[in-house]
Amino acid sequence: MTDLTSNFLGIKSPNPFWLASAPPTDKAYNVIRAFEAGWGGVVWKTLGEDPHIVNVNGPRYGAIHGRDRNLLGLNNIELITDRPLEVNLKEIKQVKRDWPDRALVVSLMVPCEEKNWIDILKRVEDTGADGVELNFGCPHGMSERGMGSAVGQVPEYIEMVTRWCKENTKMPVIVKLTPNITDIRKPAQAAKNGGADAVSLINTINSIVGVDLDVMAPTPTIDGKGAHGGYCGPAVKPIALNMVAEIARDPATAGLPISGIGGITTWRDAAEFMALGAGNVQVCTAAMTYGFKVVQDMIDGLKEWMGEKGYTSIDEFVGMAVPNCSDWQNLNLNYVTKAKIDQDLCIKCGRCHIACEDTSHQAITAMVDGARHFEVIDEECVGCNLCVNVCPVENCITMEPMTSGVDPRTKQPIDNKFADWTTHPNNPNRVMEAAE
Amino acid sequence: MADVLSAPDIRAGRLSPEDYLKNFDDIHPPLDRHEASVEADRCYFCFDAPCTIACPTSIDIPQFIRQIQTGNPVGAAKTIFAENILGGMCARVCPTETLCEEACVRNEAEDKPVKIGLLQRYATDTYMDKVSGSHFTRAAPTNKKIAVVGGGPASLSCAHALALKGHDVTIFEAREKLGGLNEYGIAAYKTVNDFAQREVEFLLSVGGIKVETGKALGRDITLSGLRGEYDAVFLGMGLPGVNALNAEGEDLSGAIDAVAYIAELRQETDRAKLPVGRKVVVIGGGMTAIDIAVQTKRLGAEEVTILYRRGQDAMKASRYEQELAQTNGVLIREWFQPKRLIGEGGHVVAIEAERTAVDANGRLSGTGETERFEADQVFKAIGQTFIADPVTGGSDALELDAGRIRVDDARKTSLDKVWAGGDCVAGGEDLTVAAVEDGKLAARSIDEALAG
Ligand SMILES: Cc1cc2nc3c(=O)[nH]c(=O)nc-3n(C[C@H](O)[C@H](O)[C@H](O)COP(=O)(O)OP(=O)(O)OC[C@H]3O[C@@H](n4cnc5c(N)ncnc54)[C@H](O)[C@@H]3O)c2cc1C
Ligand SMILES: Cc1cc2nc3c(=O)[nH]c(=O)nc-3n(C[C@H](O)[C@H](O)[C@H](O)COP(=O)(O)O)c2cc1C
Ligand code: SF4
Ligand code: SF4
Ligand code: SF4
């Protein structure tokens, strides 16, 4: 039997799919609908101190669309909760009481003074919530007031605030990281040093999603002006995946539980985050695009895939891909692949040819014996994979490894021995195998 | 068919073997992986989806299409089967243009619905290829026994749902094989490669369903007998009778019941053995008329003409089906009713039809003007009827409504312990998918009654 039950820091939920702290978790009404739809847990929309902040009364969102207006990236200038603290706390308490089997974590952001954190932690503890998440991520509005990513960009602050929190509550403490930083490992290390039980990432990325060329202002435009916002949705997934992997691979943070966030839209996205070390995942934009029902496919698809692979619980594959996350210099330079076009699948659009011809290695024909025909020239193909990515037909072009014979391009025999850059003759800093 | 062989120009083997194969191959080739993923991407994942509302079995269409999108076609099939255990057949035979696809919001956007039927087929076919047996498991045995009469879509759907609840089901089917019109009626090119039987096997593989073929209610078993022996009875007998033309010459050789001919065509694997006229006239305006017309054309008939007594708009066959007939070279002549069949030597050679018109009161009547249509074969496709005798003849008589069994919303009949569904009940749509829904609803009601 495939079991999706998740135990993250001792917080149990029927599945590893939580809603990230954002509008979908803004109030009891939304959260109850989410639980009814099957979400395993929520991180409540970030609470702050009273007087509560206010939001703009004009457009908050902008978006990047793919073909057919498929939403790929979302940009927002929303702040933390704009409701009184007391109202939120009362709702949290009631919801946790009514839904004891679901995870309910509360996101927090208060000014950088120990007293402020102690105060709010006490009040959250009284609600019976399962844990807290420290929002060190919000890139707009709050950061200008010395909170959110203004804290998250300074590892020393992260460590300090995390320590205050750990010293003042028994609840598990998750530190939510901002991606608006050069090296994500530093804030993660700081969180760990401060005693964090886990990190969650990523929050949104600083962005301007577009410019209104009539008004000559960034979009979304509020009375003729725009401000940078936070970017999220499918477009940010690769950035988030890399950051998760960086932390999972870093010996300094090895074993630190991670809650993966950023662009998760399908069960497969979730499985990828988990393979790279995320113990569970959080979702915002997918729910905001399609409604809470998207979780059904996440649950069902993950279960189906686990069954197919023979995994019975999620722990069996969490982190499985981490050992295979390597650095460029350690990749095998003796591994040779050639692109191969399946002529039965090819629709003869010519995109592979022009991509390779104009911008790469002139390794794909356009015409053979007077007929439109696209075929890889092994003598020229460097195995770069560009054609695979631009071809509109999935699996039409595949990369075929060469395991024997001679590489027609380099005229060198295929060597099945591993050899990477560190020992390559062209590397001035190469490791000498033996002293001469 | 031996009697029609002496006819003027009725012959088997009109075509080359390759032509038969081509003509009776899948009419809508299945989507491959690429086509399915491109098509699935068109779905908007609508809220309270209009397509689902339009589906008689309420399949969660946005959900299963999303599952295809995310590379989980087996999960998609499970979503389909949860509401419609014959989702594979329905994907092939549903007139989607008047059901889910008519409701798709993409019609509003660009006049081109998501190809829901073909996506449904993609998911269910993938399931059939990948999963051996069935993913369903039965509940603990209840020791309740249920008799299901007939082995068509209504009965199969009902039997499966009851078996899942842990009840023991016995199907009594008059014919040799299960499937009902899926096996004996649906046009051959809609369900190729013995799909009806493969689907029956899938359905039975869940266990708990005993099958007794060659057993007819009213001949081998009685309603009162079943009511005595079983905890509940479901009747899904379809429409075993056919309407008469009530025209002179109806008994001539060469005047053929379309449904019987199609049954024979479906069972004959070598289509070259089927005799067909050079000139064929079909009388009727429903799915059967279209199907016999197209299939005789594809068997090699040179001229096939459908005579319909009203205008094309009033035909029960959908506009899409009518166009299918026309693109197959079938001529549809509207406003004609058969007057008499003209024979020579006991065999039909022509039909005399009278032009019709609707009068000021909306009543249809003949205008007196007639036309003669040469025909080597005349197919009667003017509707089927319920044969009530087996359920009204004995001591346990069911109430009827317009000649079919009267049921309530839960598909319960007037008699205690007896439910019914599919074509044999009054007020239905006479579609495979509607029969499946009836069976599902009846099973729900039976299970509740047995639990109570
Ligand atoms: C030629 C033709 C083409 C069609 N094409 C389509 C199509 O493309 N799409 C679509 O949606 N619908 C189509 N239909 C309609 C569809 O086939 C029916 O609505 C559907 O099969 C009804 O299912 P059912 O279970 O009620 O009855 P049936 O499928 O008729 O099954 C009834 C079963 O009961 C058995 N039976 C009858 N009497 C007894 C008895 N006394 N004892 C025991 N068993 C008995 C019969 O042998 C049969 O197996 C078509 C119908 C015809 C005739
Ligand atoms: C409108 C909006 C408001 C958000 N508000 C918060 C917030 O209050 N606190 C927080 O920690 N993250 C907030 N986020 C960030 C999300 O929780 C999440 O980290 C981010 O959107 C990336 O996930 P996604 O790609 O699934 O959307 C917000 C995101 C959006 C779109
Ligand atoms: S989504 Fe709702 S609240 Fe937002 S602008 Fe549209 S109608 Fe208004
Ligand atoms: S891009 Fe793909 S489909 Fe287009 S010509 Fe190249 S191989 Fe064929
Ligand atoms: S109506 Fe069309 S677009 Fe909307 S869910 Fe159904 S199939 Fe998809």
CSV table of N, CA and C in Angstrom, one decimal, chain A residues 296-400:
chain,number,residue,atom,x,y,z
A,296,GLN,N,-5.8,17.4,-5.8
A,296,GLN,CA,-6.2,16.0,-6.1
A,296,GLN,C,-5.2,15.3,-7.1
A,297,ASP,N,-4.8,16.0,-8.1
A,297,ASP,CA,-3.9,15.4,-9.0
A,297,ASP,C,-2.5,15.2,-8.4
A,298,MET,N,-2.1,16.2,-7.5
A,298,MET,CA,-0.9,16.0,-6.8
A,298,MET,C,-0.9,14.7,-6.0
A,299,ILE,N,-1.9,14.5,-5.2
A,299,ILE,CA,-2.0,13.4,-4.3
A,299,ILE,C,-2.1,12.1,-5.2
A,300,ASP,N,-3.0,12.1,-6.1
A,300,ASP,CA,-3.2,10.9,-6.9
A,300,ASP,C,-2.0,10.6,-7.8
A,301,GLY,N,-1.4,11.6,-8.4
A,301,GLY,CA,-0.3,11.4,-9.3
A,301,GLY,C,1.0,10.9,-8.5
A,302,LEU,N,1.2,11.5,-7.3
A,302,LEU,CA,2.3,11.0,-6.6
A,302,LEU,C,2.2,9.6,-6.1
A,303,LYS,N,0.9,9.3,-5.7
A,303,LYS,CA,0.6,7.9,-5.3
A,303,LYS,C,0.9,6.9,-6.4
A,304,GLU,N,0.3,7.3,-7.6
A,304,GLU,CA,0.5,6.4,-8.8
A,304,GLU,C,1.9,6.2,-9.1
A,305,TRP,N,2.7,7.3,-9.1
A,305,TRP,CA,4.1,7.2,-9.4
A,305,TRP,C,4.9,6.3,-8.4
A,306,MET,N,4.6,6.6,-7.1
A,306,MET,CA,5.2,5.8,-6.1
A,306,MET,C,4.9,4.3,-6.2
A,307,GLY,N,3.7,4.0,-6.5
A,307,GLY,CA,3.3,2.6,-6.7
A,307,GLY,C,4.1,2.0,-7.8
A,308,GLU,N,4.2,2.8,-8.9
A,308,GLU,CA,4.9,2.2,-10.1
A,308,GLU,C,6.3,2.0,-9.8
A,309,LYS,N,6.9,2.8,-8.9
A,309,LYS,CA,8.4,2.7,-8.6
A,309,LYS,C,8.6,1.8,-7.4
A,310,GLY,N,7.5,1.4,-6.8
A,310,GLY,CA,7.7,0.5,-5.6
A,310,GLY,C,8.0,1.2,-4.3
A,311,TYR,N,7.8,2.5,-4.2
A,311,TYR,CA,8.0,3.2,-3.0
A,311,TYR,C,6.7,3.1,-2.1
A,312,THR,N,6.9,2.8,-0.9
A,312,THR,CA,5.7,2.6,0.0
A,312,THR,C,5.4,3.9,0.8
A,313,SER,N,6.5,4.6,1.1
A,313,SER,CA,6.3,5.8,1.9
A,313,SER,C,7.2,6.9,1.3
A,314,ILE,N,6.9,8.2,1.6
A,314,ILE,CA,7.6,9.3,0.9
A,314,ILE,C,9.1,9.3,1.4
A,315,ASP,N,9.4,8.9,2.6
A,315,ASP,CA,10.8,8.9,3.1
A,315,ASP,C,11.7,8.1,2.2
A,316,GLU,N,11.1,7.1,1.5
A,316,GLU,CA,12.0,6.3,0.7
A,316,GLU,C,12.6,7.0,-0.4
A,317,PHE,N,12.0,8.1,-0.9
A,317,PHE,CA,12.7,8.8,-2.0
A,317,PHE,C,13.1,10.2,-1.7
A,318,VAL,N,12.8,10.7,-0.6
A,318,VAL,CA,13.2,12.1,-0.2
A,318,VAL,C,14.7,12.1,-0.2
A,319,GLY,N,15.3,13.0,-1.0
A,319,GLY,CA,16.8,13.2,-1.0
A,319,GLY,C,17.5,12.2,-1.9
A,320,MET,N,16.8,11.3,-2.6
A,320,MET,CA,17.4,10.3,-3.4
A,320,MET,C,18.3,10.9,-4.5
A,321,ALA,N,18.0,12.1,-5.0
A,321,ALA,CA,18.8,12.7,-6.1
A,321,ALA,C,19.9,13.5,-5.6
A,322,VAL,N,20.0,13.7,-4.3
A,322,VAL,CA,21.0,14.6,-3.7
A,322,VAL,C,22.4,14.1,-4.0
A,323,PRO,N,22.7,12.9,-3.8
A,323,PRO,CA,24.1,12.4,-4.1
A,323,PRO,C,24.5,12.6,-5.6
A,324,ASN,N,23.5,12.7,-6.5
A,324,ASN,CA,23.8,12.8,-7.9
A,324,ASN,C,23.9,14.3,-8.3
A,325,CYS,N,23.7,15.2,-7.4
A,325,CYS,CA,23.9,16.6,-7.7
A,325,CYS,C,25.4,16.9,-7.5
A,326,SER,N,26.0,17.1,-8.6
A,326,SER,CA,27.4,17.3,-8.6
A,326,SER,C,27.8,18.7,-9.1
A,327,ASP,N,29.1,18.9,-9.2
A,327,ASP,CA,29.6,20.2,-9.8
A,327,ASP,C,30.1,19.9,-11.2
A,328,TRP,N,30.1,21.0,-12.0
A,328,TRP,CA,30.6,20.8,-13.4
A,328,TRP,C,31.9,20.1,-13.5
A,329,GLN,N,32.8,20.5,-12.7
A,329,GLN,CA,34.2,20.0,-12.8
A,329,GLN,C,34.2,18.5,-12.5
A,330,ASN,N,33.2,17.9,-11.9
A,330,ASN,CA,33.2,16.5,-11.6
A,330,ASN,C,32.4,15.7,-12.6
A,331,LEU,N,32.0,16.3,-13.7
A,331,LEU,CA,31.2,15.5,-14.7
A,331,LEU,C,32.1,14.8,-15.6
A,332,ASN,N,31.7,13.6,-16.1
A,332,ASN,CA,32.5,12.7,-16.9
A,332,ASN,C,32.7,13.3,-18.3
A,333,LEU,N,33.9,13.7,-18.6
A,333,LEU,CA,34.2,14.3,-20.0
A,333,LEU,C,34.3,13.2,-21.0
A,334,ASN,N,34.4,12.0,-20.6
A,334,ASN,CA,34.5,10.9,-21.6
A,334,ASN,C,33.1,10.3,-22.0
A,335,TYR,N,32.1,10.9,-21.4
A,335,TYR,CA,30.7,10.5,-21.7
A,335,TYR,C,30.3,11.2,-23.0
A,336,VAL,N,30.0,10.5,-24.1
A,336,VAL,CA,29.7,11.1,-25.4
A,336,VAL,C,28.3,10.7,-25.8
A,337,THR,N,27.5,11.8,-26.2
A,337,THR,CA,26.2,11.5,-26.7
A,337,THR,C,26.0,12.2,-28.1
A,338,LYS,N,25.1,11.6,-28.9
A,338,LYS,CA,24.8,12.2,-30.1
A,338,LYS,C,23.2,12.3,-30.2
A,339,ALA,N,22.8,13.4,-30.8
A,339,ALA,CA,21.4,13.6,-31.0
A,339,ALA,C,20.9,12.6,-32.0
A,340,LYS,N,19.6,12.1,-31.9
A,340,LYS,CA,19.1,11.2,-32.9
A,340,LYS,C,17.7,11.6,-33.1
A,341,ILE,N,17.3,11.8,-34.4
A,341,ILE,CA,15.9,12.2,-34.7
A,341,ILE,C,15.1,11.0,-35.2
A,342,ASP,N,14.0,10.8,-34.5
A,342,ASP,CA,13.1,9.7,-34.9
A,342,ASP,C,12.3,10.2,-36.1
A,343,GLN,N,12.6,9.7,-37.3
A,343,GLN,CA,12.0,10.2,-38.5
A,343,GLN,C,10.4,10.0,-38.5
A,344,ASP,N,10.0,9.0,-37.8
A,344,ASP,CA,8.5,8.7,-37.8
A,344,ASP,C,7.8,9.8,-37.0
A,345,LEU,N,8.5,10.3,-36.0
A,345,LEU,CA,7.8,11.4,-35.1
A,345,LEU,C,8.0,12.8,-35.7
A,346,CYS,N,9.1,13.0,-36.5
A,346,CYS,CA,9.5,14.3,-37.0
A,346,CYS,C,8.4,14.9,-37.8
A,347,ILE,N,8.0,16.1,-37.6
A,347,ILE,CA,7.0,16.8,-38.4
A,347,ILE,C,7.6,17.8,-39.4
A,348,LYS,N,8.9,17.8,-39.4
A,348,LYS,CA,9.6,18.6,-40.4
A,348,LYS,C,9.4,20.1,-40.3
A,349,CYS,N,9.4,20.6,-39.0
A,349,CYS,CA,9.3,22.0,-38.8
A,349,CYS,C,10.6,22.7,-39.1
A,350,GLY,N,11.7,22.0,-38.9
A,350,GLY,CA,13.0,22.7,-39.1
A,350,GLY,C,13.6,23.5,-38.0
A,351,ARG,N,12.9,23.5,-36.8
A,351,ARG,CA,13.4,24.2,-35.7
A,351,ARG,C,14.8,23.7,-35.2
A,352,CYS,N,14.9,22.4,-35.2
A,352,CYS,CA,16.2,21.9,-34.8
A,352,CYS,C,17.3,22.3,-35.7
A,353,HIS,N,17.0,22.3,-37.0
A,353,HIS,CA,18.1,22.7,-38.0
A,353,HIS,C,18.5,24.1,-37.8
A,354,ILE,N,17.6,25.0,-37.7
A,354,ILE,CA,18.0,26.4,-37.7
A,354,ILE,C,18.6,26.8,-36.3
A,355,ALA,N,18.2,26.1,-35.3
A,355,ALA,CA,18.8,26.4,-34.0
A,355,ALA,C,20.3,25.9,-34.0
A,356,CYS,N,20.5,24.8,-34.6
A,356,CYS,CA,21.9,24.2,-34.6
A,356,CYS,C,22.7,25.0,-35.7
A,357,GLU,N,22.1,25.3,-36.8
A,357,GLU,CA,22.8,26.0,-37.9
A,357,GLU,C,23.2,27.4,-37.5
A,358,ASP,N,22.2,28.2,-37.1
A,358,ASP,CA,22.5,29.6,-36.8
A,358,ASP,C,23.3,29.7,-35.5
A,359,THR,N,23.0,28.9,-34.5
A,359,THR,CA,23.6,29.3,-33.2
A,359,THR,C,24.4,28.2,-32.6
A,360,SER,N,24.6,27.1,-33.2
A,360,SER,CA,25.4,26.0,-32.6
A,360,SER,C,26.4,25.4,-33.6
A,361,HIS,N,26.3,24.2,-33.9
A,361,HIS,CA,27.4,23.4,-34.5
A,361,HIS,C,27.1,22.9,-35.9
A,362,GLN,N,26.1,23.4,-36.6
A,362,GLN,CA,25.8,23.0,-38.0
A,362,GLN,C,25.8,21.5,-38.1
A,363,ALA,N,25.0,20.9,-37.2
A,363,ALA,CA,25.0,19.4,-37.2
A,363,ALA,C,23.7,18.8,-37.6
A,364,ILE,N,22.8,19.6,-38.1
A,364,ILE,CA,21.5,19.0,-38.6
A,364,ILE,C,21.2,19.4,-40.0
A,365,THR,N,20.9,18.5,-40.9
A,365,THR,CA,20.6,18.7,-42.3
A,365,THR,C,19.3,19.4,-42.4
A,366,ALA,N,19.1,20.1,-43.5
A,366,ALA,CA,17.7,20.6,-43.8
A,366,ALA,C,17.2,19.9,-45.1
A,367,MET,N,18.1,19.5,-45.9
A,367,MET,CA,17.8,19.0,-47.2
A,367,MET,C,18.7,17.8,-47.5
A,368,VAL,N,18.1,16.7,-47.9
A,368,VAL,CA,18.9,15.5,-48.3
A,368,VAL,C,18.4,15.0,-49.6
A,369,ASP,N,19.2,14.9,-50.6
A,369,ASP,CA,18.8,14.4,-51.9
A,369,ASP,C,17.6,15.3,-52.5
A,370,GLY,N,17.7,16.5,-52.3
A,370,GLY,CA,16.6,17.4,-52.8
A,370,GLY,C,15.3,17.4,-52.1
A,371,ALA,N,15.3,16.7,-50.9
A,371,ALA,CA,14.0,16.6,-50.2
A,371,ALA,C,14.2,17.2,-48.8
A,372,ARG,N,13.2,17.9,-48.3
A,372,ARG,CA,13.2,18.4,-46.9
A,372,ARG,C,13.4,17.2,-45.9
A,373,HIS,N,14.5,17.2,-45.2
A,373,HIS,CA,14.9,16.1,-44.4
A,373,HIS,C,15.8,16.5,-43.3
A,374,PHE,N,15.5,16.2,-42.0
A,374,PHE,CA,16.3,16.7,-40.9
A,374,PHE,C,16.9,15.5,-40.2
A,375,GLU,N,18.3,15.5,-40.2
A,375,GLU,CA,19.0,14.4,-39.7
A,375,GLU,C,20.3,14.9,-39.1
A,376,VAL,N,20.7,14.2,-38.0
A,376,VAL,CA,21.9,14.7,-37.3
A,376,VAL,C,23.1,14.2,-38.0
A,377,ILE,N,24.1,15.1,-38.2
A,377,ILE,CA,25.4,14.8,-38.8
A,377,ILE,C,26.3,14.4,-37.6
A,378,ASP,N,26.6,13.2,-37.4
A,378,ASP,CA,27.3,12.8,-36.2
A,378,ASP,C,28.7,13.4,-36.1
A,379,GLU,N,29.3,13.7,-37.3
A,379,GLU,CA,30.6,14.2,-37.4
A,379,GLU,C,30.6,15.7,-36.8
A,380,GLU,N,29.5,16.3,-36.7
A,380,GLU,CA,29.5,17.7,-36.2
A,380,GLU,C,28.8,17.8,-34.9
A,381,CYS,N,28.0,16.8,-34.5
A,381,CYS,CA,27.1,17.0,-33.3
A,381,CYS,C,28.0,16.9,-32.1
A,382,VAL,N,27.9,17.9,-31.2
A,382,VAL,CA,28.7,17.9,-29.9
A,382,VAL,C,27.8,17.4,-28.8
A,383,GLY,N,26.6,17.0,-29.1
A,383,GLY,CA,25.7,16.4,-28.1
A,383,GLY,C,25.2,17.4,-27.1
A,384,CYS,N,24.9,18.7,-27.6
A,384,CYS,CA,24.6,19.7,-26.6
A,384,CYS,C,23.1,19.7,-26.1
A,385,ASN,N,22.2,19.0,-26.8
A,385,ASN,CA,20.8,18.9,-26.4
A,385,ASN,C,19.9,20.1,-26.8
A,386,LEU,N,20.5,21.1,-27.5
A,386,LEU,CA,19.7,22.3,-27.8
A,386,LEU,C,18.5,21.8,-28.7
A,387,CYS,N,18.8,21.0,-29.7
A,387,CYS,CA,17.7,20.6,-30.6
A,387,CYS,C,16.6,19.9,-29.9
A,388,VAL,N,17.0,19.0,-28.9
A,388,VAL,CA,16.0,18.3,-28.1
A,388,VAL,C,15.0,19.3,-27.5
A,389,ASN,N,15.6,20.4,-27.0
A,389,ASN,CA,14.8,21.4,-26.3
A,389,ASN,C,13.9,22.2,-27.2
A,390,VAL,N,14.4,22.5,-28.4
A,390,VAL,CA,13.5,23.3,-29.2
A,390,VAL,C,12.5,22.5,-30.1
A,391,CYS,N,12.7,21.2,-30.2
A,391,CYS,CA,11.8,20.4,-31.0
A,391,CYS,C,10.4,20.4,-30.3
A,392,PRO,N,9.4,20.7,-31.1
A,392,PRO,CA,8.0,20.8,-30.6
A,392,PRO,C,7.4,19.4,-30.2
A,393,VAL,N,8.0,18.3,-30.7
A,393,VAL,CA,7.5,17.0,-30.4
A,393,VAL,C,8.3,16.3,-29.4
A,394,GLU,N,7.6,15.9,-28.3
A,394,GLU,CA,8.4,15.3,-27.2
A,394,GLU,C,8.9,14.0,-27.7
A,395,ASN,N,10.1,13.7,-27.2
A,395,ASN,CA,10.8,12.4,-27.6
A,395,ASN,C,11.1,12.2,-29.0
A,396,CYS,N,11.0,13.2,-29.8
A,396,CYS,CA,11.3,13.1,-31.3
A,396,CYS,C,12.8,13.0,-31.4
A,397,ILE,N,13.5,13.9,-30.7
A,397,ILE,CA,14.9,13.9,-30.7
A,397,ILE,C,15.4,13.4,-29.4
A,398,THR,N,16.3,12.4,-29.4
A,398,THR,CA,16.8,11.9,-28.1
A,398,THR,C,18.3,11.9,-28.2
A,399,MET,N,18.9,11.9,-27.0
A,399,MET,CA,20.3,11.9,-26.9
A,399,MET,C,20.8,10.4,-26.7
A,400,GLU,N,21.5,9.9,-27.6
A,400,GLU,CA,22.0,8.5,-27.5
A,400,GLU,C,23.4,8.5,-27.1
